[in-house]
Structures are given as C-alpha cells and as structure tokens.
Amino acid sequence: TRPWRILLAEDSPVNQKLACRLLEKRGHSVTVAPDGLAAIAAWESQSFDAILMDVQMPKLDGFQTTAAIRDREKTTGHHIPIIAMTAHAMSGDRERCLEAGMDDYLSKPIDANRLFETLQRLIPDCPAPLDRAAALAQVGDDPALLAELAGMILNDLPIMTAAIATAIQTGNAHDLDRAAHKLKGSLAILNATRAVTLAQQLETAGRENNLTHAPALLQELEAALAELTPALRTLQNSISPAAAT
C-alpha cells in the first residue's frame, strides 16, 4: 500500500495522539484539525486521501463539516472518503452518518484493525490519473473529439502551469485565481480528479488572497500532471487519422 495522506478532524488530544500514532507507525502522514472550520481549511489547502471525521467538534460538528465539503465537491466532481468517528455507538448512528454524506463509520475507542480495513477499502490503491469512460461520456461518446481535446490540453498544460507558477512567485492572487480556474476547467473535461482538485484548491487560494500553501499545492499539482501526461498522450494517439474522419 502506498503512503496515505490523512486529515484527522478531532478535538480530543488523546484521540489525536492515538490515531496519529497508529497511522504514522505504518508510514502514513496525518494532518490534525481540532475543529470543523480548521478541517475545511486544511482540506481546501492540501490534498488528502481520506478524512477521519469526529462527529462532535467545536465550531462546526462532523455533520456540518461533511455537508460543507460535499457541497464544494460539486464543482470538482471529486469525492474524498470521509469516515465518521463517534464515542456514542448508538443504533442508527451509522445510517445517520451515511445519510449525511460520510462513507463509513467507526466507533471509539478506535480499533486499529477496523481503522485500517476501512481505509484500505475506501482509498484507491493507485488511482488512475483520469477516468477515460467518464471523459468519453462528457464529450458525447465521441472518441475522435476526446483524442483531439487531449492533444489540445497537452499543448496548453505547460503554458497554464507556468501562469500559475508566475502568479505564485509574484504573489498575484488575482492572476492565480484566473490561471487555476482555466486549468481546472480544461482538466474537468477529462475527469482528471486529483489534478482538478489541486487546481480547485489553488483557485480558492487565489480567490481568498491566501497564498500560504500555494507553493506546496503547486508541487503536488506538477506531480499529478506528470502522472496525467502519459495518459493524455495515450488518449491523443488512440484515434487514427482515418478513424477520426
């Protein structure tokens, strides 16, 4: 299993230490958010594989925090696994969590085996950089059009990425907002979910004039685009000129 990046939304120092120790011992990285607002801010500024969400937290509880994240995901098409954690293992809790948009439910105290089984099931081991079937549906099941768009995006990627990098280097939040929005729109056509999510986070950073995490996000975006590029080339070359006419 590749190392996971986990966001732990939990206000109890004891539970924070337990979850962090369990995950870090297996080589995974954990970012702790002590309340719902901090969890949303962390999710917007960094890339995670899953969220462990305490149900009872100050400022925003787990249900409100999940609702806010799911609402914002509507613009990206991305879905991050959210696992509820609660000390009140009562009948109907799991159903309430699932109805709220969470993907699963763990009762406290955390059981290590159950924790890792749940994360393993919900986190893709090696997510594809793009979803070809979804991308094809997006363009009306027209393979030739998809191949052409893949080629256009391949040509534009260096320019769009450079515009984002320049905006970050010069501290120009407005230009970052615009450049990241443009990249996000192009990548969304291909259902390149990880790259789209990172572009969305950079767009948010620009719109909110908060570039603190932008350099780190750009590094992650460049890594995601490096994975995406071979898939784009495959798409571009998947239709012969004869078939495209």
JSON list of N, CA and C in Angstrom, two decimals, residues 99-144:
[
{"chain": "A", "resi": 99, "resn": "GLU", "atom": "N", "xyz": [-26.21, 8.96, 5.57]},
{"chain": "A", "resi": 99, "resn": "GLU", "atom": "CA", "xyz": [-27.17, 9.93, 5.01]},
{"chain": "A", "resi": 99, "resn": "GLU", "atom": "C", "xyz": [-26.56, 11.32, 4.94]},
{"chain": "A", "resi": 100, "resn": "ALA", "atom": "N", "xyz": [-25.64, 11.62, 5.85]},
{"chain": "A", "resi": 100, "resn": "ALA", "atom": "CA", "xyz": [-25.01, 12.95, 5.89]},
{"chain": "A", "resi": 100, "resn": "ALA", "atom": "C", "xyz": [-23.90, 13.09, 4.84]},
{"chain": "A", "resi": 101, "resn": "GLY", "atom": "N", "xyz": [-23.61, 12.01, 4.11]},
{"chain": "A", "resi": 101, "resn": "GLY", "atom": "CA", "xyz": [-22.58, 12.09, 3.07]},
{"chain": "A", "resi": 101, "resn": "GLY", "atom": "C", "xyz": [-21.26, 11.46, 3.46]},
{"chain": "A", "resi": 102, "resn": "MET", "atom": "N", "xyz": [-21.21, 10.86, 4.65]},
{"chain": "A", "resi": 102, "resn": "MET", "atom": "CA", "xyz": [-19.99, 10.15, 5.05]},
{"chain": "A", "resi": 102, "resn": "MET", "atom": "C", "xyz": [-19.99, 8.76, 4.40]},
{"chain": "A", "resi": 103, "resn": "ASP", "atom": "N", "xyz": [-18.81, 8.18, 4.28]},
{"chain": "A", "resi": 103, "resn": "ASP", "atom": "CA", "xyz": [-18.69, 6.90, 3.57]},
{"chain": "A", "resi": 103, "resn": "ASP", "atom": "C", "xyz": [-18.71, 5.69, 4.49]},
{"chain": "A", "resi": 104, "resn": "ASP", "atom": "N", "xyz": [-18.34, 5.89, 5.73]},
{"chain": "A", "resi": 104, "resn": "ASP", "atom": "CA", "xyz": [-18.38, 4.79, 6.70]},
{"chain": "A", "resi": 104, "resn": "ASP", "atom": "C", "xyz": [-18.32, 5.37, 8.10]},
{"chain": "A", "resi": 105, "resn": "TYR", "atom": "N", "xyz": [-18.27, 4.48, 9.07]},
{"chain": "A", "resi": 105, "resn": "TYR", "atom": "CA", "xyz": [-18.48, 4.88, 10.47]},
{"chain": "A", "resi": 105, "resn": "TYR", "atom": "C", "xyz": [-17.60, 4.01, 11.36]},
{"chain": "A", "resi": 106, "resn": "LEU", "atom": "N", "xyz": [-16.88, 4.62, 12.28]},
{"chain": "A", "resi": 106, "resn": "LEU", "atom": "CA", "xyz": [-16.08, 3.89, 13.27]},
{"chain": "A", "resi": 106, "resn": "LEU", "atom": "C", "xyz": [-16.49, 4.36, 14.66]},
{"chain": "A", "resi": 107, "resn": "SER", "atom": "N", "xyz": [-16.60, 3.43, 15.59]},
{"chain": "A", "resi": 107, "resn": "SER", "atom": "CA", "xyz": [-16.90, 3.82, 16.97]},
{"chain": "A", "resi": 107, "resn": "SER", "atom": "C", "xyz": [-15.59, 3.93, 17.75]},
{"chain": "A", "resi": 108, "resn": "LYS", "atom": "N", "xyz": [-15.59, 4.82, 18.74]},
{"chain": "A", "resi": 108, "resn": "LYS", "atom": "CA", "xyz": [-14.43, 4.99, 19.61]},
{"chain": "A", "resi": 108, "resn": "LYS", "atom": "C", "xyz": [-14.61, 4.10, 20.84]},
{"chain": "A", "resi": 109, "resn": "PRO", "atom": "N", "xyz": [-13.51, 3.66, 21.47]},
{"chain": "A", "resi": 109, "resn": "PRO", "atom": "CA", "xyz": [-12.12, 3.90, 21.08]},
{"chain": "A", "resi": 109, "resn": "PRO", "atom": "C", "xyz": [-11.78, 3.22, 19.75]},
{"chain": "A", "resi": 110, "resn": "ILE", "atom": "N", "xyz": [-10.86, 3.84, 19.02]},
{"chain": "A", "resi": 110, "resn": "ILE", "atom": "CA", "xyz": [-10.52, 3.35, 17.69]},
{"chain": "A", "resi": 110, "resn": "ILE", "atom": "C", "xyz": [-9.89, 1.97, 17.76]},
{"chain": "A", "resi": 111, "resn": "ASP", "atom": "N", "xyz": [-10.42, 1.06, 16.96]},
{"chain": "A", "resi": 111, "resn": "ASP", "atom": "CA", "xyz": [-9.84, -0.27, 16.82]},
{"chain": "A", "resi": 111, "resn": "ASP", "atom": "C", "xyz": [-8.91, -0.26, 15.61]},
{"chain": "A", "resi": 112, "resn": "ALA", "atom": "N", "xyz": [-7.63, -0.56, 15.81]},
{"chain": "A", "resi": 112, "resn": "ALA", "atom": "CA", "xyz": [-6.64, -0.43, 14.74]},
{"chain": "A", "resi": 112, "resn": "ALA", "atom": "C", "xyz": [-6.99, -1.27, 13.51]},
{"chain": "A", "resi": 113, "resn": "ASN", "atom": "N", "xyz": [-7.39, -2.52, 13.73]},
{"chain": "A", "resi": 113, "resn": "ASN", "atom": "CA", "xyz": [-7.70, -3.39, 12.59]},
{"chain": "A", "resi": 113, "resn": "ASN", "atom": "C", "xyz": [-8.88, -2.85, 11.79]},
{"chain": "A", "resi": 114, "resn": "ARG", "atom": "N", "xyz": [-9.90, -2.41, 12.50]},
{"chain": "A", "resi": 114, "resn": "ARG", "atom": "CA", "xyz": [-11.09, -1.87, 11.82]},
{"chain": "A", "resi": 114, "resn": "ARG", "atom": "C", "xyz": [-10.73, -0.57, 11.08]},
{"chain": "A", "resi": 115, "resn": "LEU", "atom": "N", "xyz": [-9.89, 0.25, 11.69]},
{"chain": "A", "resi": 115, "resn": "LEU", "atom": "CA", "xyz": [-9.47, 1.51, 11.07]},
{"chain": "A", "resi": 115, "resn": "LEU", "atom": "C", "xyz": [-8.79, 1.24, 9.73]},
{"chain": "A", "resi": 116, "resn": "PHE", "atom": "N", "xyz": [-7.81, 0.34, 9.73]},
{"chain": "A", "resi": 116, "resn": "PHE", "atom": "CA", "xyz": [-7.04, 0.10, 8.51]},
{"chain": "A", "resi": 116, "resn": "PHE", "atom": "C", "xyz": [-7.85, -0.66, 7.46]},
{"chain": "A", "resi": 117, "resn": "GLU", "atom": "N", "xyz": [-8.73, -1.55, 7.93]},
{"chain": "A", "resi": 117, "resn": "GLU", "atom": "CA", "xyz": [-9.60, -2.25, 6.97]},
{"chain": "A", "resi": 117, "resn": "GLU", "atom": "C", "xyz": [-10.50, -1.25, 6.25]},
{"chain": "A", "resi": 118, "resn": "THR", "atom": "N", "xyz": [-11.03, -0.29, 7.00]},
{"chain": "A", "resi": 118, "resn": "THR", "atom": "CA", "xyz": [-11.94, 0.70, 6.41]},
{"chain": "A", "resi": 118, "resn": "THR", "atom": "C", "xyz": [-11.20, 1.62, 5.44]},
{"chain": "A", "resi": 119, "resn": "LEU", "atom": "N", "xyz": [-10.03, 2.11, 5.85]},
{"chain": "A", "resi": 119, "resn": "LEU", "atom": "CA", "xyz": [-9.26, 2.99, 4.98]},
{"chain": "A", "resi": 119, "resn": "LEU", "atom": "C", "xyz": [-8.81, 2.24, 3.72]},
{"chain": "A", "resi": 120, "resn": "GLN", "atom": "N", "xyz": [-8.36, 1.00, 3.88]},
{"chain": "A", "resi": 120, "resn": "GLN", "atom": "CA", "xyz": [-7.91, 0.21, 2.73]},
{"chain": "A", "resi": 120, "resn": "GLN", "atom": "C", "xyz": [-9.04, 0.03, 1.72]},
{"chain": "A", "resi": 121, "resn": "ARG", "atom": "N", "xyz": [-10.24, -0.16, 2.23]},
{"chain": "A", "resi": 121, "resn": "ARG", "atom": "CA", "xyz": [-11.39, -0.39, 1.35]},
{"chain": "A", "resi": 121, "resn": "ARG", "atom": "C", "xyz": [-11.80, 0.88, 0.61]},
{"chain": "A", "resi": 122, "resn": "LEU", "atom": "N", "xyz": [-11.67, 2.02, 1.28]},
{"chain": "A", "resi": 122, "resn": "LEU", "atom": "CA", "xyz": [-12.20, 3.26, 0.70]},
{"chain": "A", "resi": 122, "resn": "LEU", "atom": "C", "xyz": [-11.18, 4.05, -0.13]},
{"chain": "A", "resi": 123, "resn": "ILE", "atom": "N", "xyz": [-9.88, 3.85, 0.14]},
{"chain": "A", "resi": 123, "resn": "ILE", "atom": "CA", "xyz": [-8.86, 4.60, -0.59]},
{"chain": "A", "resi": 123, "resn": "ILE", "atom": "C", "xyz": [-8.37, 3.77, -1.77]},
{"chain": "A", "resi": 124, "resn": "PRO", "atom": "N", "xyz": [-8.48, 4.30, -3.00]},
{"chain": "A", "resi": 124, "resn": "PRO", "atom": "CA", "xyz": [-7.94, 3.56, -4.15]},
{"chain": "A", "resi": 124, "resn": "PRO", "atom": "C", "xyz": [-6.44, 3.38, -3.99]},
{"chain": "A", "resi": 125, "resn": "ASP", "atom": "N", "xyz": [-5.96, 2.17, -4.25]},
{"chain": "A", "resi": 125, "resn": "ASP", "atom": "CA", "xyz": [-4.53, 1.90, -4.04]},
{"chain": "A", "resi": 125, "resn": "ASP", "atom": "C", "xyz": [-3.67, 2.70, -5.02]},
{"chain": "A", "resi": 126, "resn": "CYS", "atom": "N", "xyz": [-4.13, 2.78, -6.23]},
{"chain": "A", "resi": 126, "resn": "CYS", "atom": "CA", "xyz": [-3.37, 3.53, -7.24]},
{"chain": "A", "resi": 126, "resn": "CYS", "atom": "C", "xyz": [-4.37, 4.17, -8.19]},
{"chain": "A", "resi": 127, "resn": "PRO", "atom": "N", "xyz": [-4.94, 5.29, -7.81]},
{"chain": "A", "resi": 127, "resn": "PRO", "atom": "CA", "xyz": [-5.99, 5.89, -8.64]},
{"chain": "A", "resi": 127, "resn": "PRO", "atom": "C", "xyz": [-5.48, 6.28, -10.02]},
{"chain": "A", "resi": 128, "resn": "ALA", "atom": "N", "xyz": [-6.30, 6.02, -11.02]},
{"chain": "A", "resi": 128, "resn": "ALA", "atom": "CA", "xyz": [-5.93, 6.41, -12.38]},
{"chain": "A", "resi": 128, "resn": "ALA", "atom": "C", "xyz": [-5.91, 7.93, -12.48]},
{"chain": "A", "resi": 129, "resn": "PRO", "atom": "N", "xyz": [-4.97, 8.49, -13.26]},
{"chain": "A", "resi": 129, "resn": "PRO", "atom": "CA", "xyz": [-4.90, 9.95, -13.37]},
{"chain": "A", "resi": 129, "resn": "PRO", "atom": "C", "xyz": [-6.12, 10.56, -14.04]},
{"chain": "A", "resi": 130, "resn": "LEU", "atom": "N", "xyz": [-6.83, 9.75, -14.87]},
{"chain": "A", "resi": 130, "resn": "LEU", "atom": "CA", "xyz": [-8.08, 10.24, -15.45]},
{"chain": "A", "resi": 130, "resn": "LEU", "atom": "C", "xyz": [-9.02, 9.06, -15.66]},
{"chain": "A", "resi": 131, "resn": "ASP", "atom": "N", "xyz": [-10.30, 9.37, -15.73]},
{"chain": "A", "resi": 131, "resn": "ASP", "atom": "CA", "xyz": [-11.33, 8.35, -15.93]},
{"chain": "A", "resi": 131, "resn": "ASP", "atom": "C", "xyz": [-11.76, 8.42, -17.39]},
{"chain": "A", "resi": 132, "resn": "ARG", "atom": "N", "xyz": [-11.24, 7.49, -18.22]},
{"chain": "A", "resi": 132, "resn": "ARG", "atom": "CA", "xyz": [-11.49, 7.56, -19.66]},
{"chain": "A", "resi": 132, "resn": "ARG", "atom": "C", "xyz": [-12.98, 7.40, -19.98]},
{"chain": "A", "resi": 133, "resn": "ALA", "atom": "N", "xyz": [-13.65, 6.47, -19.30]},
{"chain": "A", "resi": 133, "resn": "ALA", "atom": "CA", "xyz": [-15.07, 6.23, -19.59]},
{"chain": "A", "resi": 133, "resn": "ALA", "atom": "C", "xyz": [-15.89, 7.48, -19.27]},
{"chain": "A", "resi": 134, "resn": "ALA", "atom": "N", "xyz": [-15.60, 8.11, -18.13]},
{"chain": "A", "resi": 134, "resn": "ALA", "atom": "CA", "xyz": [-16.33, 9.32, -17.75]},
{"chain": "A", "resi": 134, "resn": "ALA", "atom": "C", "xyz": [-16.01, 10.47, -18.70]},
{"chain": "A", "resi": 135, "resn": "ALA", "atom": "N", "xyz": [-14.74, 10.55, -19.12]},
{"chain": "A", "resi": 135, "resn": "ALA", "atom": "CA", "xyz": [-14.34, 11.61, -20.05]},
{"chain": "A", "resi": 135, "resn": "ALA", "atom": "C", "xyz": [-15.04, 11.42, -21.40]},
{"chain": "A", "resi": 136, "resn": "LEU", "atom": "N", "xyz": [-15.15, 10.17, -21.83]},
{"chain": "A", "resi": 136, "resn": "LEU", "atom": "CA", "xyz": [-15.82, 9.88, -23.10]},
{"chain": "A", "resi": 136, "resn": "LEU", "atom": "C", "xyz": [-17.29, 10.27, -23.02]},
{"chain": "A", "resi": 137, "resn": "ALA", "atom": "N", "xyz": [-17.93, 9.96, -21.90]},
{"chain": "A", "resi": 137, "resn": "ALA", "atom": "CA", "xyz": [-19.33, 10.33, -21.72]},
{"chain": "A", "resi": 137, "resn": "ALA", "atom": "C", "xyz": [-19.49, 11.85, -21.72]},
{"chain": "A", "resi": 138, "resn": "GLN", "atom": "N", "xyz": [-18.49, 12.54, -21.19]},
{"chain": "A", "resi": 138, "resn": "GLN", "atom": "CA", "xyz": [-18.53, 14.01, -21.10]},
{"chain": "A", "resi": 138, "resn": "GLN", "atom": "C", "xyz": [-18.56, 14.66, -22.48]},
{"chain": "A", "resi": 139, "resn": "VAL", "atom": "N", "xyz": [-17.98, 13.98, -23.48]},
{"chain": "A", "resi": 139, "resn": "VAL", "atom": "CA", "xyz": [-17.92, 14.55, -24.83]},
{"chain": "A", "resi": 139, "resn": "VAL", "atom": "C", "xyz": [-18.87, 13.83, -25.78]},
{"chain": "A", "resi": 140, "resn": "GLY", "atom": "N", "xyz": [-19.93, 13.27, -25.22]},
{"chain": "A", "resi": 140, "resn": "GLY", "atom": "CA", "xyz": [-20.96, 12.66, -26.06]},
{"chain": "A", "resi": 140, "resn": "GLY", "atom": "C", "xyz": [-20.52, 11.38, -26.74]},
{"chain": "A", "resi": 141, "resn": "ASP", "atom": "N", "xyz": [-19.66, 10.61, -26.06]},
{"chain": "A", "resi": 141, "resn": "ASP", "atom": "CA", "xyz": [-19.17, 9.33, -26.60]},
{"chain": "A", "resi": 141, "resn": "ASP", "atom": "C", "xyz": [-18.55, 9.50, -27.99]},
{"chain": "A", "resi": 142, "resn": "ASP", "atom": "N", "xyz": [-17.75, 10.54, -28.13]},
{"chain": "A", "resi": 142, "resn": "ASP", "atom": "CA", "xyz": [-17.07, 10.83, -29.40]},
{"chain": "A", "resi": 142, "resn": "ASP", "atom": "C", "xyz": [-15.57, 10.65, -29.20]},
{"chain": "A", "resi": 143, "resn": "PRO", "atom": "N", "xyz": [-15.02, 9.45, -29.49]},
{"chain": "A", "resi": 143, "resn": "PRO", "atom": "CA", "xyz": [-13.59, 9.19, -29.23]},
{"chain": "A", "resi": 143, "resn": "PRO", "atom": "C", "xyz": [-12.67, 10.14, -29.99]},
{"chain": "A", "resi": 144, "resn": "ALA", "atom": "N", "xyz": [-13.05, 10.50, -31.22]},
{"chain": "A", "resi": 144, "resn": "ALA", "atom": "CA", "xyz": [-12.19, 11.39, -32.01]},
{"chain": "A", "resi": 144, "resn": "ALA", "atom": "C", "xyz": [-12.10, 12.77, -31.36]}
]
